[in-house]
Coordinates of C-alpha atoms and ligand atoms in Angstrom, one line a residue:
M229 CA 10.6 1.2 -14.9
S230 CA 7.2 -0.4 -14.7
A231 CA 7.2 -4.2 -15.1
H232 CA 5.2 -6.2 -17.6
I233 CA 2.6 -8.2 -15.7
I234 CA 2.6 -11.8 -16.6
D235 CA -1.1 -12.7 -16.5
G236 CA -1.4 -16.3 -15.1
K237 CA -5.2 -16.4 -15.6
V238 CA -4.9 -15.8 -19.4
F239 CA -1.9 -18.1 -19.6
A240 CA -3.7 -20.9 -17.7
A241 CA -6.8 -20.5 -19.9
N242 CA -4.6 -21.0 -23.0
V243 CA -3.0 -24.1 -21.4
R244 CA -6.5 -25.5 -20.6
E245 CA -7.6 -24.8 -24.2
K246 CA -4.6 -26.7 -25.6
V247 CA -5.3 -29.6 -23.2
A248 CA -9.0 -29.6 -24.3
G249 CA -7.9 -29.7 -28.0
H250 CA -5.7 -32.8 -27.2
V251 CA -8.4 -34.5 -25.3
A252 CA -10.9 -34.0 -28.2
R253 CA -8.3 -35.5 -30.6
L254 CA -7.7 -38.5 -28.2
K255 CA -11.4 -39.1 -28.1
E256 CA -12.1 -38.7 -31.9
E257 CA -9.0 -40.4 -33.3
H258 CA -8.3 -43.1 -30.6
G259 CA -11.5 -43.5 -28.6
I260 CA -9.6 -42.7 -25.4
T261 CA -10.9 -40.3 -22.7
P262 CA -8.1 -39.3 -20.2
G263 CA -9.2 -40.0 -16.6
L264 CA -7.9 -38.2 -13.4
A265 CA -8.6 -39.7 -10.0
V266 CA -8.3 -37.4 -7.0
V267 CA -8.2 -38.9 -3.5
L268 CA -9.1 -36.7 -0.6
V269 CA -8.8 -38.0 3.0
G270 CA -10.6 -36.0 5.7
E271 CA -12.3 -32.7 5.6
D272 CA -9.6 -30.0 5.5
P273 CA -11.6 -27.0 4.1
A274 CA -8.8 -25.7 1.8
S275 CA -8.2 -29.2 0.4
Q276 CA -12.0 -29.5 -0.3
V277 CA -11.9 -26.3 -2.3
Y278 CA -8.9 -27.4 -4.3
V279 CA -10.4 -30.8 -5.0
R280 CA -13.7 -29.2 -6.2
S281 CA -12.0 -26.8 -8.6
K282 CA -9.7 -29.6 -9.9
G283 CA -12.8 -31.8 -10.6
K284 CA -14.6 -28.9 -12.3
M285 CA -11.8 -28.0 -14.6
T286 CA -11.0 -31.6 -15.4
V287 CA -14.6 -32.0 -16.7
E288 CA -14.4 -28.7 -18.5
V289 CA -11.5 -29.9 -20.7
G290 CA -13.4 -33.1 -21.5
M291 CA -11.6 -35.5 -19.2
N292 CA -13.2 -38.0 -16.8
S293 CA -12.9 -36.8 -13.2
I294 CA -13.1 -39.4 -10.5
E295 CA -13.2 -38.3 -6.9
H296 CA -12.6 -40.6 -3.9
K297 CA -13.5 -38.9 -0.6
L298 CA -12.4 -40.9 2.4
E299 CA -13.1 -40.5 6.1
A300 CA -10.4 -38.7 8.1
D301 CA -9.7 -42.0 10.1
T302 CA -9.2 -44.1 7.0
S303 CA -6.5 -46.7 7.6
E304 CA -3.2 -46.7 5.7
A305 CA -4.0 -50.2 4.4
D306 CA -7.4 -49.0 3.0
L307 CA -5.8 -46.0 1.3
L308 CA -3.0 -48.1 -0.2
A309 CA -5.6 -50.6 -1.4
L310 CA -7.5 -47.8 -3.2
I311 CA -4.3 -46.6 -4.8
D312 CA -3.5 -50.1 -5.9
Q313 CA -6.9 -50.4 -7.5
L314 CA -6.4 -47.0 -9.3
N315 CA -2.9 -48.0 -10.4
N316 CA -4.4 -51.1 -12.1
D317 CA -7.4 -49.3 -13.7
P318 CA -6.7 -48.7 -17.4
A319 CA -9.3 -45.9 -17.5
I320 CA -7.3 -43.9 -14.9
H321 CA -4.3 -42.1 -16.3
G322 CA -3.6 -39.7 -13.5
I323 CA -3.8 -40.2 -9.7
L324 CA -3.5 -37.3 -7.2
V325 CA -3.6 -37.8 -3.5
Q326 CA -4.5 -34.4 -2.0
L327 CA -2.0 -33.2 0.6
P328 CA -1.7 -32.7 3.5
L329 CA -2.8 -36.2 4.7
P330 CA -4.0 -36.7 8.3
D331 CA -1.1 -37.3 10.7
H332 CA -1.6 -41.0 11.1
L333 CA -0.9 -41.6 7.4
D334 CA 2.7 -41.7 6.0
S335 CA 2.6 -39.3 3.1
D336 CA 5.9 -40.5 1.6
L337 CA 4.7 -44.1 1.7
V338 CA 1.4 -43.2 0.2
I339 CA 2.8 -41.0 -2.6
N340 CA 5.4 -43.7 -3.5
S341 CA 2.7 -46.3 -3.8
I342 CA 1.3 -44.5 -6.8
N343 CA 2.4 -45.9 -10.2
P344 CA 5.0 -43.3 -11.3
A345 CA 3.5 -43.1 -14.8
K346 CA 0.2 -42.0 -13.2
D347 CA 1.8 -39.6 -10.6
V348 CA 0.5 -36.4 -12.2
D349 CA 1.8 -34.4 -9.1
G350 CA 5.3 -35.5 -9.9
F351 CA 6.1 -36.2 -6.2
H352 CA 6.9 -40.0 -6.5
I353 CA 10.6 -40.6 -5.7
S354 CA 11.1 -42.1 -9.2
N355 CA 9.9 -38.9 -10.9
V356 CA 12.1 -36.8 -8.6
G357 CA 15.1 -38.9 -9.6
L358 CA 14.2 -38.8 -13.3
L359 CA 13.8 -35.0 -13.2
G360 CA 17.1 -34.7 -11.3
T361 CA 18.9 -36.8 -13.9
G362 CA 17.4 -34.9 -16.8
Q363 CA 15.2 -37.8 -18.0
K364 CA 11.5 -37.8 -19.0
S365 CA 9.4 -37.6 -15.9
M366 CA 6.1 -36.3 -14.5
V367 CA 7.0 -32.8 -13.4
P368 CA 5.4 -31.1 -10.3
C369 CA 2.6 -28.8 -11.5
T370 CA 3.5 -25.5 -9.8
P371 CA 7.2 -25.4 -11.0
L372 CA 6.1 -26.6 -14.4
G373 CA 3.7 -23.7 -14.7
C374 CA 6.4 -21.3 -13.7
L375 CA 8.7 -22.7 -16.3
M376 CA 6.1 -22.4 -19.0
M377 CA 5.5 -18.7 -18.2
L378 CA 9.3 -18.0 -18.1
R379 CA 9.8 -19.7 -21.5
D380 CA 6.9 -17.8 -22.9
H381 CA 8.1 -14.5 -21.6
L382 CA 11.9 -14.8 -22.1
G383 CA 12.3 -17.4 -24.9
S384 CA 15.6 -19.1 -24.2
L385 CA 16.6 -19.2 -20.5
S386 CA 20.1 -20.4 -21.4
G387 CA 22.9 -18.7 -19.4
L388 CA 20.6 -16.6 -17.2
N389 CA 21.2 -16.3 -13.5
A390 CA 18.3 -17.9 -11.7
V391 CA 17.7 -17.6 -7.9
V392 CA 15.0 -19.8 -6.3
V393 CA 14.1 -18.7 -2.8
G394 CA 12.8 -21.8 -1.0
R395 CA 14.0 -25.4 -1.1
S396 CA 10.8 -27.4 -0.6
N397 CA 10.3 -30.7 -2.4
I398 CA 7.1 -29.5 -4.1
V399 CA 8.3 -26.1 -5.4
G400 CA 11.8 -24.9 -4.7
K401 CA 13.9 -28.0 -5.5
P402 CA 12.0 -29.1 -8.7
M403 CA 11.9 -25.5 -9.9
A404 CA 15.7 -25.4 -9.5
Q405 CA 16.1 -28.6 -11.5
L406 CA 13.9 -27.3 -14.3
L407 CA 15.8 -24.1 -14.6
L408 CA 19.1 -26.1 -14.6
G409 CA 17.5 -28.3 -17.3
D410 CA 17.0 -25.1 -19.3
S411 CA 20.7 -24.2 -18.8
C412 CA 20.3 -21.4 -16.2
T413 CA 23.0 -20.9 -13.6
V414 CA 20.9 -21.7 -10.5
T415 CA 21.2 -20.7 -6.9
I416 CA 18.8 -22.0 -4.3
A417 CA 18.4 -19.7 -1.3
H418 CA 16.7 -20.7 1.9
S419 CA 16.4 -19.6 5.6
R420 CA 20.1 -20.1 6.3
T421 CA 21.4 -18.2 3.2
K422 CA 23.8 -15.4 4.1
D423 CA 23.0 -12.0 2.7
I424 CA 20.0 -13.3 0.8
E425 CA 19.2 -9.8 -0.5
A426 CA 22.5 -9.6 -2.4
V427 CA 22.0 -13.2 -3.7
C428 CA 18.5 -12.2 -5.0
K429 CA 19.9 -9.1 -6.6
Q430 CA 22.1 -11.2 -8.9
A431 CA 19.1 -12.9 -10.4
D432 CA 17.9 -12.4 -14.0
I433 CA 15.1 -14.8 -12.9
L434 CA 13.9 -14.6 -9.3
V435 CA 11.5 -17.3 -8.1
A436 CA 10.0 -16.7 -4.7
A437 CA 8.6 -19.8 -2.9
V438 CA 8.9 -19.0 0.7
G439 CA 5.5 -18.7 2.4
R440 CA 6.4 -15.3 4.0
P441 CA 4.1 -12.4 3.1
E442 CA 5.9 -9.8 0.9
M443 CA 9.4 -10.8 2.2
I444 CA 11.1 -9.8 -1.1
T445 CA 11.0 -6.1 -1.7
G446 CA 12.0 -4.1 -4.7
D447 CA 15.5 -3.4 -3.4
W448 CA 16.2 -7.2 -3.6
V449 CA 15.4 -7.2 -7.3
K450 CA 17.9 -6.6 -10.2
P451 CA 16.6 -4.0 -12.6
G452 CA 14.8 -5.7 -15.5
A453 CA 14.7 -9.1 -13.8
T454 CA 11.8 -11.5 -14.3
V455 CA 10.1 -12.2 -11.0
I456 CA 7.9 -15.3 -10.4
D457 CA 6.0 -15.1 -7.1
V458 CA 4.8 -18.6 -6.0
G459 CA 3.7 -17.5 -2.5
I460 CA 0.1 -17.5 -1.5
N461 CA -0.3 -15.8 1.9
R462 CA -3.5 -14.7 3.5
I463 CA -3.0 -11.5 5.7
P464 CA -5.5 -9.2 7.5
H465 CA -6.8 -6.6 5.0
P466 CA -4.9 -3.3 5.7
E467 CA -8.0 -1.2 4.9
K468 CA -11.1 -3.4 5.5
E469 CA -11.4 -4.4 9.1
G470 CA -12.2 -8.1 9.7
K471 CA -11.4 -8.9 6.1
S472 CA -8.3 -10.6 4.7
K473 CA -6.4 -10.4 1.4
L474 CA -4.0 -12.6 -0.5
V475 CA -0.4 -11.5 -1.0
G476 CA 2.6 -13.2 -2.4
D477 CA 6.1 -13.6 -1.1
V478 CA 7.1 -10.5 -3.1
E479 CA 6.1 -7.0 -2.2
F480 CA 4.4 -6.4 -5.6
A481 CA 4.4 -2.6 -5.9
S482 CA 8.1 -2.1 -5.0
A483 CA 9.2 -5.1 -7.0
A484 CA 7.1 -4.1 -10.1
A485 CA 8.8 -0.8 -10.1
V486 CA 12.2 -2.4 -10.7
A487 CA 11.5 -5.7 -12.4
G488 CA 11.2 -6.3 -16.2
A489 CA 8.3 -8.6 -15.6
I490 CA 6.4 -10.0 -12.6
T491 CA 3.6 -12.4 -11.8
P492 CA 0.8 -10.9 -9.5
V493 CA -0.8 -12.6 -6.5
P494 CA -3.5 -13.6 -7.0
G495 CA -3.7 -14.3 -10.7
G496 CA -0.1 -15.3 -11.4
V497 CA 1.3 -18.7 -10.7
G498 CA -1.8 -19.9 -8.8
P499 CA -4.1 -20.6 -11.8
M500 CA -1.2 -22.4 -13.6
T501 CA -1.0 -25.2 -11.1
I502 CA -4.4 -26.8 -11.9
A503 CA -3.8 -26.1 -15.7
C504 CA -0.5 -28.0 -15.4
L505 CA -2.2 -30.9 -13.5
L506 CA -4.6 -31.2 -16.5
A507 CA -1.6 -31.0 -18.9
N508 CA 0.2 -33.7 -16.9
T509 CA -2.9 -36.0 -17.1
V510 CA -3.1 -35.7 -20.9
T511 CA 0.7 -36.3 -21.2
A512 CA 0.4 -39.4 -18.9
C513 CA -2.5 -40.6 -21.1
C514 CA -0.5 -40.2 -24.3
R515 CA 2.5 -42.0 -22.8
A516 CA 0.3 -44.9 -21.5
N517 CA -1.1 -45.4 -25.0
D518 CA 2.2 -44.9 -26.9
L519 CA 0.9 -41.8 -28.6
A520 CA 2.8 -38.6 -29.4
E521 CA 2.9 -36.3 -26.4
P522 CA 1.3 -32.9 -26.7
E523 CA 3.8 -30.2 -27.6
G524 CA 4.4 -27.3 -25.2
L525 CA 2.7 -29.0 -22.2
T526 CA 5.7 -30.7 -20.7
A527 CA 9.2 -29.7 -19.6
Ligands
NDP646 P1 7.6 -24.7 2.5 O1 7.2 -24.1 3.8 O2 7.6 -26.1 2.3 O3 9.1 -24.1 2.1 C1 9.4 -22.8 2.3 C2 10.9 -22.6 2.0 O4 11.2 -21.2 2.2 C3 11.8 -23.4 2.9 O5 12.8 -24.0 2.0 C4 12.4 -22.4 3.8 O6 13.8 -22.6 4.1 C5 12.3 -21.1 3.0 N1 12.3 -20.0 3.9 C6 11.4 -19.8 5.0 N2 11.7 -18.6 5.5 C7 12.7 -18.0 4.9 C8 13.4 -16.8 5.0 N3 13.1 -15.9 6.0 N4 14.4 -16.6 4.1 C9 14.7 -17.4 3.2 N5 14.0 -18.6 3.0 C10 13.1 -18.9 3.8 O7 6.7 -24.0 1.4 P2 6.3 -24.4 -0.1 O8 7.4 -24.5 -1.0 O9 5.3 -25.5 0.0 O10 5.4 -23.1 -0.5 C11 6.0 -21.8 -0.6 C12 4.9 -20.8 -0.9 O11 4.3 -21.1 -2.1 C13 3.8 -20.8 0.1 O12 3.3 -19.5 0.2 C14 2.7 -21.6 -0.5 O13 1.4 -21.3 -0.1 C15 2.9 -21.3 -2.0 N6 2.5 -22.3 -2.9 C16 1.8 -21.9 -4.0 C17 1.4 -22.8 -4.9 C18 0.6 -22.3 -6.1 O14 -0.2 -23.1 -6.7 N7 0.8 -21.1 -6.5 C19 1.6 -24.3 -4.8 C20 2.5 -24.6 -3.7 C21 2.9 -23.6 -2.8 P3 14.3 -23.8 5.0 O15 14.3 -25.0 4.1 O16 15.7 -23.4 5.3 O17 13.4 -23.8 6.2

């Protein structure tokens, strides 16, 4: 068997196009332009790249992008004051504080100071609780993107066995909640799981969010399963000395030989994360203005 490749680039472009359509309607019919504020503290190179591409894509879909770049030694009080200002600014519908924050800042405190209605990353404790209790919330972008791709590929997920490998707050746990919300039978595997290979092999849907290059091989995959590889790992290039390459948490070739469908790395889940950030911002804007939410862009 050779798996269907779920093309995250094409999927993400479709999501962005839908978002752009909603943004255009919000402008034309209501005179509202959604605004996304991104706060970056310090000069972490990877974070700078993410923030740049978030800003670029925000503008491309017609929204306002506001970037706040703060010095690495910014005090907690100053950061909280900025968030308070953004919370109270009616032109800002989404606030994202780029993680990781420098060590002297308490990430939980900072994230929980964001107005939950503007928490487009879905990390605020209120949004975590709302998602866990099956209520309307802001949903973390990466798992939301995975859910969209799964629904698109499989239709109903009801009754399917889903295994999520990884239990982080930003991917594994919210992913499991979303799958449970779609009536999957969900298992969360992690570093202490016994016979993890056998657990994975039960999965109709296998989501890998581990951070270990190519840990999951084809013999862990149930024939015909849908495999979503969230992992992004940079490893030395096997053929080009001094170069590196990106791989997922799944060994693509062996898994693709067994799976029914699989997301590649790069070009799978990755592009969906920013697309879902834009989707969350337009959703937050609609909710803030008591307008109908865009269909197909939320959980
Ligand atoms: P974390 O490091 O926060 O969590 C990793 C999880 O994997 C933990 O729950 C850990 O278990 C589990 N784990 C580690 N080693 C093993 C093992 N040998 N067997 C089973 N489970 C194991 O990572 P994140 O959730 O933040 O990210 C996971 C991956 O997804 C990374 O590669 C990251 O780069 C990528 N990522 C990609 C995104 C995208 O946009 N595509 C966005 C976010 C992340 P335990 O809890 O027991 O330690």
